[in-house]
Coordinates of C-alpha atoms in Angstrom, one line a residue:
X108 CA 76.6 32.5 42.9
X109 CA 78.8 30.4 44.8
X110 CA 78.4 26.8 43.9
X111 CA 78.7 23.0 45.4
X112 CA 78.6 24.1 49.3
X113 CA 77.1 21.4 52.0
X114 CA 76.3 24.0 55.0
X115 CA 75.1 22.7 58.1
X116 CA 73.8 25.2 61.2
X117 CA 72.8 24.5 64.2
X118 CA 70.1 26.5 66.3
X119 CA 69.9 26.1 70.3
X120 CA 68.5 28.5 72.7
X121 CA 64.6 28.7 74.4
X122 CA 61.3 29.8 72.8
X123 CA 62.4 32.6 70.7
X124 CA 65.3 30.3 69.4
X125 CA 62.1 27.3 68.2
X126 CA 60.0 30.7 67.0
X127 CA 56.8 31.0 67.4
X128 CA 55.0 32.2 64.4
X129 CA 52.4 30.2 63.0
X130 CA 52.7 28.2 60.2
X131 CA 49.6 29.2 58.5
X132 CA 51.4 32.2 58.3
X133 CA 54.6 31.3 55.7
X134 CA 54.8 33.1 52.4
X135 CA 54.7 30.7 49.9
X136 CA 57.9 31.4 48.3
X137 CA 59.4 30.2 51.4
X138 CA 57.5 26.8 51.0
X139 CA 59.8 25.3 48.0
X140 CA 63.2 26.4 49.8
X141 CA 62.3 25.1 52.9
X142 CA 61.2 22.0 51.6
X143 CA 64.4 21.7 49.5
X144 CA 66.5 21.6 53.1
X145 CA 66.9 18.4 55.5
X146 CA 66.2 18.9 59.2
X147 CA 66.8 16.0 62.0
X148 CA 63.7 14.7 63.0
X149 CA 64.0 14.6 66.7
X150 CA 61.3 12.2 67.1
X151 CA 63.4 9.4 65.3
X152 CA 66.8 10.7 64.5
X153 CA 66.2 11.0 61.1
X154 CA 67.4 13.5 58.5
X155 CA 63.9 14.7 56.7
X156 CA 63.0 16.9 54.4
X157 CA 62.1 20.7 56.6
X158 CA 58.1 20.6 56.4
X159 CA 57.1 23.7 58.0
X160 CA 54.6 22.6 60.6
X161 CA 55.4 19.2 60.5
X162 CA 59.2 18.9 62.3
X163 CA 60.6 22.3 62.6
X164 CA 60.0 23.3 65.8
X165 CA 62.8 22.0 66.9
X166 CA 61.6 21.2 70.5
X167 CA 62.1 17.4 72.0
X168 CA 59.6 16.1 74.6
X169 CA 61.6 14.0 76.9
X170 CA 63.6 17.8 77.6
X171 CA 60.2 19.5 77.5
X172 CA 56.5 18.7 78.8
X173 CA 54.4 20.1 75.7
X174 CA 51.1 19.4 75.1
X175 CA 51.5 17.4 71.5
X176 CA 48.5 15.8 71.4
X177 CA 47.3 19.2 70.2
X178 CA 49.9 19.4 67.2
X179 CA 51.3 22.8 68.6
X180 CA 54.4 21.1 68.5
X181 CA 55.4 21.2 64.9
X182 CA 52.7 24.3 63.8
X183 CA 55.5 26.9 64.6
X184 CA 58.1 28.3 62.9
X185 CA 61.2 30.5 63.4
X186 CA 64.5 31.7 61.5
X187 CA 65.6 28.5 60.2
X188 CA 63.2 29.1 56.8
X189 CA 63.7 32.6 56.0
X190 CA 68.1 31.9 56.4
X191 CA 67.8 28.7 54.5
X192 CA 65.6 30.7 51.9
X193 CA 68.9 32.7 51.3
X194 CA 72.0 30.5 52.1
X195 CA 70.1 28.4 49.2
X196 CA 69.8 31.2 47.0
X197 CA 73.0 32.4 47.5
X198 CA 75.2 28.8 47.4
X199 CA 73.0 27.0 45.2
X200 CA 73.7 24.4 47.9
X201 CA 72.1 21.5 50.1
X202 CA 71.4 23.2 53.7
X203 CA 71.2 20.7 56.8
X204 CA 69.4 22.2 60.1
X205 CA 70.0 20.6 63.0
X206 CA 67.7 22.0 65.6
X207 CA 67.4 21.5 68.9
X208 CA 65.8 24.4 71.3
X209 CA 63.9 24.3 74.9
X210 CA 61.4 27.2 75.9
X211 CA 61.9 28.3 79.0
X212 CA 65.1 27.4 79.1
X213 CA 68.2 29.3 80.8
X214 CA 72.2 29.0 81.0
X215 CA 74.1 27.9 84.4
X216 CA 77.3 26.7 84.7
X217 CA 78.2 23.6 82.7
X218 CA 77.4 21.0 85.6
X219 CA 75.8 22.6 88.6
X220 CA 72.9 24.7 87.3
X221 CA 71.1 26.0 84.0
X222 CA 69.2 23.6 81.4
X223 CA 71.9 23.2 79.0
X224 CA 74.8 21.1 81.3
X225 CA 77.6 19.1 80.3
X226 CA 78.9 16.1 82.1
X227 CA 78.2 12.6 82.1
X228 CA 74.5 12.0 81.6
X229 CA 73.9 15.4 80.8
X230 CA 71.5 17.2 77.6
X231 CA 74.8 19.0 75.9
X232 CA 77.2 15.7 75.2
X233 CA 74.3 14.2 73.5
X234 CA 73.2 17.2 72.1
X235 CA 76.7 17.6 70.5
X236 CA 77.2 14.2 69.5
X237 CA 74.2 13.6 67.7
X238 CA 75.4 16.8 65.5
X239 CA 78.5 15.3 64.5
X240 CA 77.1 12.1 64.0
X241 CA 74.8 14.2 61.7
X242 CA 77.2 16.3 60.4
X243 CA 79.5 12.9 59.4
X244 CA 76.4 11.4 57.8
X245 CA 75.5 14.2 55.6
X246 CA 78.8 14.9 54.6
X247 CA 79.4 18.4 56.1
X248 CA 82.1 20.0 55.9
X249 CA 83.5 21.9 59.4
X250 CA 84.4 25.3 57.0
X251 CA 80.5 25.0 56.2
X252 CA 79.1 24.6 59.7
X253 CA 78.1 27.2 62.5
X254 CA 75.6 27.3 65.4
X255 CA 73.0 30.2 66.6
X256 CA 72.1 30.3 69.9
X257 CA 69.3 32.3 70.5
X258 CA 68.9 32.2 74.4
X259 CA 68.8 35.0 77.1
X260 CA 65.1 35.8 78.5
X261 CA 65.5 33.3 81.1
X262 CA 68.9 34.7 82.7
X263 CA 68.2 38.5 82.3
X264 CA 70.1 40.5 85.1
X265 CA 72.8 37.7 85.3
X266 CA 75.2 39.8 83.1
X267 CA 78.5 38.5 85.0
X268 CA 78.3 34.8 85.4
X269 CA 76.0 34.6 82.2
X270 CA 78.9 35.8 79.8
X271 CA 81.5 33.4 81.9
X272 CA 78.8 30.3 82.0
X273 CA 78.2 30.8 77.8
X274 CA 82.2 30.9 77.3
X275 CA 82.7 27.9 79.0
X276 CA 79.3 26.3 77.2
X277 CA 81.0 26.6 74.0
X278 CA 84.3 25.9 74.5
X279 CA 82.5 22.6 75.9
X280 CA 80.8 22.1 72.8
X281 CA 83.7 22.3 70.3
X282 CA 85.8 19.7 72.4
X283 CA 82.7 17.5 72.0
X284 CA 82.2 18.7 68.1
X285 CA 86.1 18.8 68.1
X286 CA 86.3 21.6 65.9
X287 CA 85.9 25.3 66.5
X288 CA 82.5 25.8 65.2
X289 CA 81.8 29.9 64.8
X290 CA 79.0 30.9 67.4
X291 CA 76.4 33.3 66.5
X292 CA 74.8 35.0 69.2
X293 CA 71.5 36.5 68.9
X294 CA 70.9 39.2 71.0
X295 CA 67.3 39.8 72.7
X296 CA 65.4 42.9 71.2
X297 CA 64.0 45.8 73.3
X298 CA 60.5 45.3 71.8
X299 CA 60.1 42.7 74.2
X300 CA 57.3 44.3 77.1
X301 CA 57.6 40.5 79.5
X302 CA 60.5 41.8 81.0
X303 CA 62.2 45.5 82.7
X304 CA 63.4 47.4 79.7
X305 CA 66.4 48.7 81.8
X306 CA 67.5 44.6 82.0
X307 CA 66.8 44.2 78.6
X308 CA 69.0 47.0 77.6
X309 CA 72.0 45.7 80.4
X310 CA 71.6 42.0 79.2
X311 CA 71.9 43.5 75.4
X312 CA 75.0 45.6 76.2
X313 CA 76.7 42.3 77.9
X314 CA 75.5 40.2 74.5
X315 CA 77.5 42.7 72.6
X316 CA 80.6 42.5 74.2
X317 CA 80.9 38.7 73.2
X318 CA 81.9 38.3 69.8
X319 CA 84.7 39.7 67.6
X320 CA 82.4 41.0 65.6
X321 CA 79.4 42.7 66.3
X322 CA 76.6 43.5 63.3
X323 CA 74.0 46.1 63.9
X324 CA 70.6 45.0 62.5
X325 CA 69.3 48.0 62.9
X326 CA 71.5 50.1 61.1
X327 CA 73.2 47.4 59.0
X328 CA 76.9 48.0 60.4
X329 CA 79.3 45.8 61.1
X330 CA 82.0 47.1 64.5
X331 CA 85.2 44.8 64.9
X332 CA 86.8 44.5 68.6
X333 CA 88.3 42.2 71.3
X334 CA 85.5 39.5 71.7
X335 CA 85.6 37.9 74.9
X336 CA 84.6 34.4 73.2
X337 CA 86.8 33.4 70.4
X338 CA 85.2 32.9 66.9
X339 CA 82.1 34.6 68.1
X340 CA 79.6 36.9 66.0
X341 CA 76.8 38.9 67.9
X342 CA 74.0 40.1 65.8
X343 CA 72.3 43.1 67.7
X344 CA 68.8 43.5 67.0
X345 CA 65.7 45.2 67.8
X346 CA 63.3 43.1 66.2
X347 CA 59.7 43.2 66.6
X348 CA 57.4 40.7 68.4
X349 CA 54.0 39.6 68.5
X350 CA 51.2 40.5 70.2
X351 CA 50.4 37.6 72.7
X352 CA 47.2 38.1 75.2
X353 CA 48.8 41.8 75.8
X354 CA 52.4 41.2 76.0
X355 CA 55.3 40.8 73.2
X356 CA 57.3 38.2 74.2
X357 CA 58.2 36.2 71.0
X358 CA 59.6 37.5 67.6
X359 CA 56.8 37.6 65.2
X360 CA 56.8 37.3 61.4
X361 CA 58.8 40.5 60.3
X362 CA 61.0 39.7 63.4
X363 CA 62.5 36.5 62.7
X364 CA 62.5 37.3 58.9
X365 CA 64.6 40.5 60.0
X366 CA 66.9 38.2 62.3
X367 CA 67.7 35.7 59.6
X368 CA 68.9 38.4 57.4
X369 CA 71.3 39.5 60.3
X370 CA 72.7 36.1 60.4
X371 CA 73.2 35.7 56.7
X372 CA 75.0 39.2 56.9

């Protein structure tokens, strides 16, 4: 076991990046590693210990109208237990989340469309800086950070400007961060029925052309090549989802357990 590590991870992207499995629903031999991890609370800023279904979702209201006065805001889960589960386990160290995710949400360019813009006034320069101020405050080292964006459903069929609008997205970020924090992207999964399987598949094989490497969840293999981002990992997966009114739109329980085992490998 490697020892004395302070990771920190970031997590961005829409709905499936905040997960939606219920909380009701963690194993409780999650519940002591997740409450063993801190989490900024984006309510006050804070770093808090992670309470599963208290502040994980991950979601903040003056970016999106949800209905809190029925406490669906922090009753939802997603892979931020089941990875800190194991980069605890593995490092025997003190895991920092910092997430910050918007359902519904999709990609433009970094100032003239898309949900996630830079420039002066902007979600993403406040977005970034609140993570290094984070990251400087709980004594994270850069080696030890990383960010998973988990983002796609919104801007299927936009292969071309998609790929150019996430390159320039991070790039963005790091000069913000001002370091080259390694990007993990999570692809989306063809058990998803909301959307043309055709697209799905397109918008998957764009996904993994991004990163210099590309791991296989499927199959559990790793494939090296020219990435078109630079320090940028793509897990491919094929995850299940859950069976809402009909239609499988969201990763369920096995899924996002499946996905965070991806991302540790």
């Amino acid at each position: 076991m490697v020892k004395n590590k302070n990771i920190g991870y970031i997590i961005h992207g829409q709905s499936n990046g905040a997960g939606n499995v219920n909380a009701s629903e963690i194993d409780s031999s999650l519940k002591p590693f997740s409450e063993n991890c801190n989490i900024l609370n984006l309510e006050n800023g804070k770093a808090e210990t992670l309470k599963v279904g208290i502040n994980s979702f991950g979601v903040p209201e003056e970016y999106y109208n949800f209905n809190r006065s029925s406490g669906s805001i922090g009753l939802r889960y997603g892979v931020e237990v089941e990875l800190s589960k194991q980069l605890k386990e593995h490092y025997n160290s003190t895991i920092n989340i910092f997430k910050y995710t918007w359902p519904g949400s999709g990609l433009g360019s970094l100032s003239n469309g898309g949900d996630w813009k830079f420039g002066t006034g902007n979600l993403m320069p406040k977005v970034a800086v609140e993570y290094a101020n984070y990251k400087s405050k709980l004594k994270i080292n850069e080696n030890e950070s990383f960010l998973i964006w988990i983002q796609g459903e919104t801007n299927i069929g936009q292969e071309v400007t998609y790929k150019t609008n996430l390159k320039a997205w991070i790039d963005a970020y790091r000069v913000v961060l001002g370091f080259d924090i390694p990007l993990i992207v999570v692809s989306l999964s063809t058990q998803q029925t909301n959307m043309n399987a055709t697209l799905i598949n397109n918008f998957k094989a764009m996904q993994n052309t991004l990163g210099s490497w590309v791991y296989d969840n499927t199959n559990g293999t790793f494939t090296s090549q020219t990435g078109f981002i630079d320090n940028c990992y793509v897990l491919s997966q094929n995850e299940p989802c859950q069976n809402e009114s009909g239609v499988l739109i969201h990763y369920s329980k096995i899924g996002i357990t499946n996905i965070a085992n991806g991302i540790f490998q």
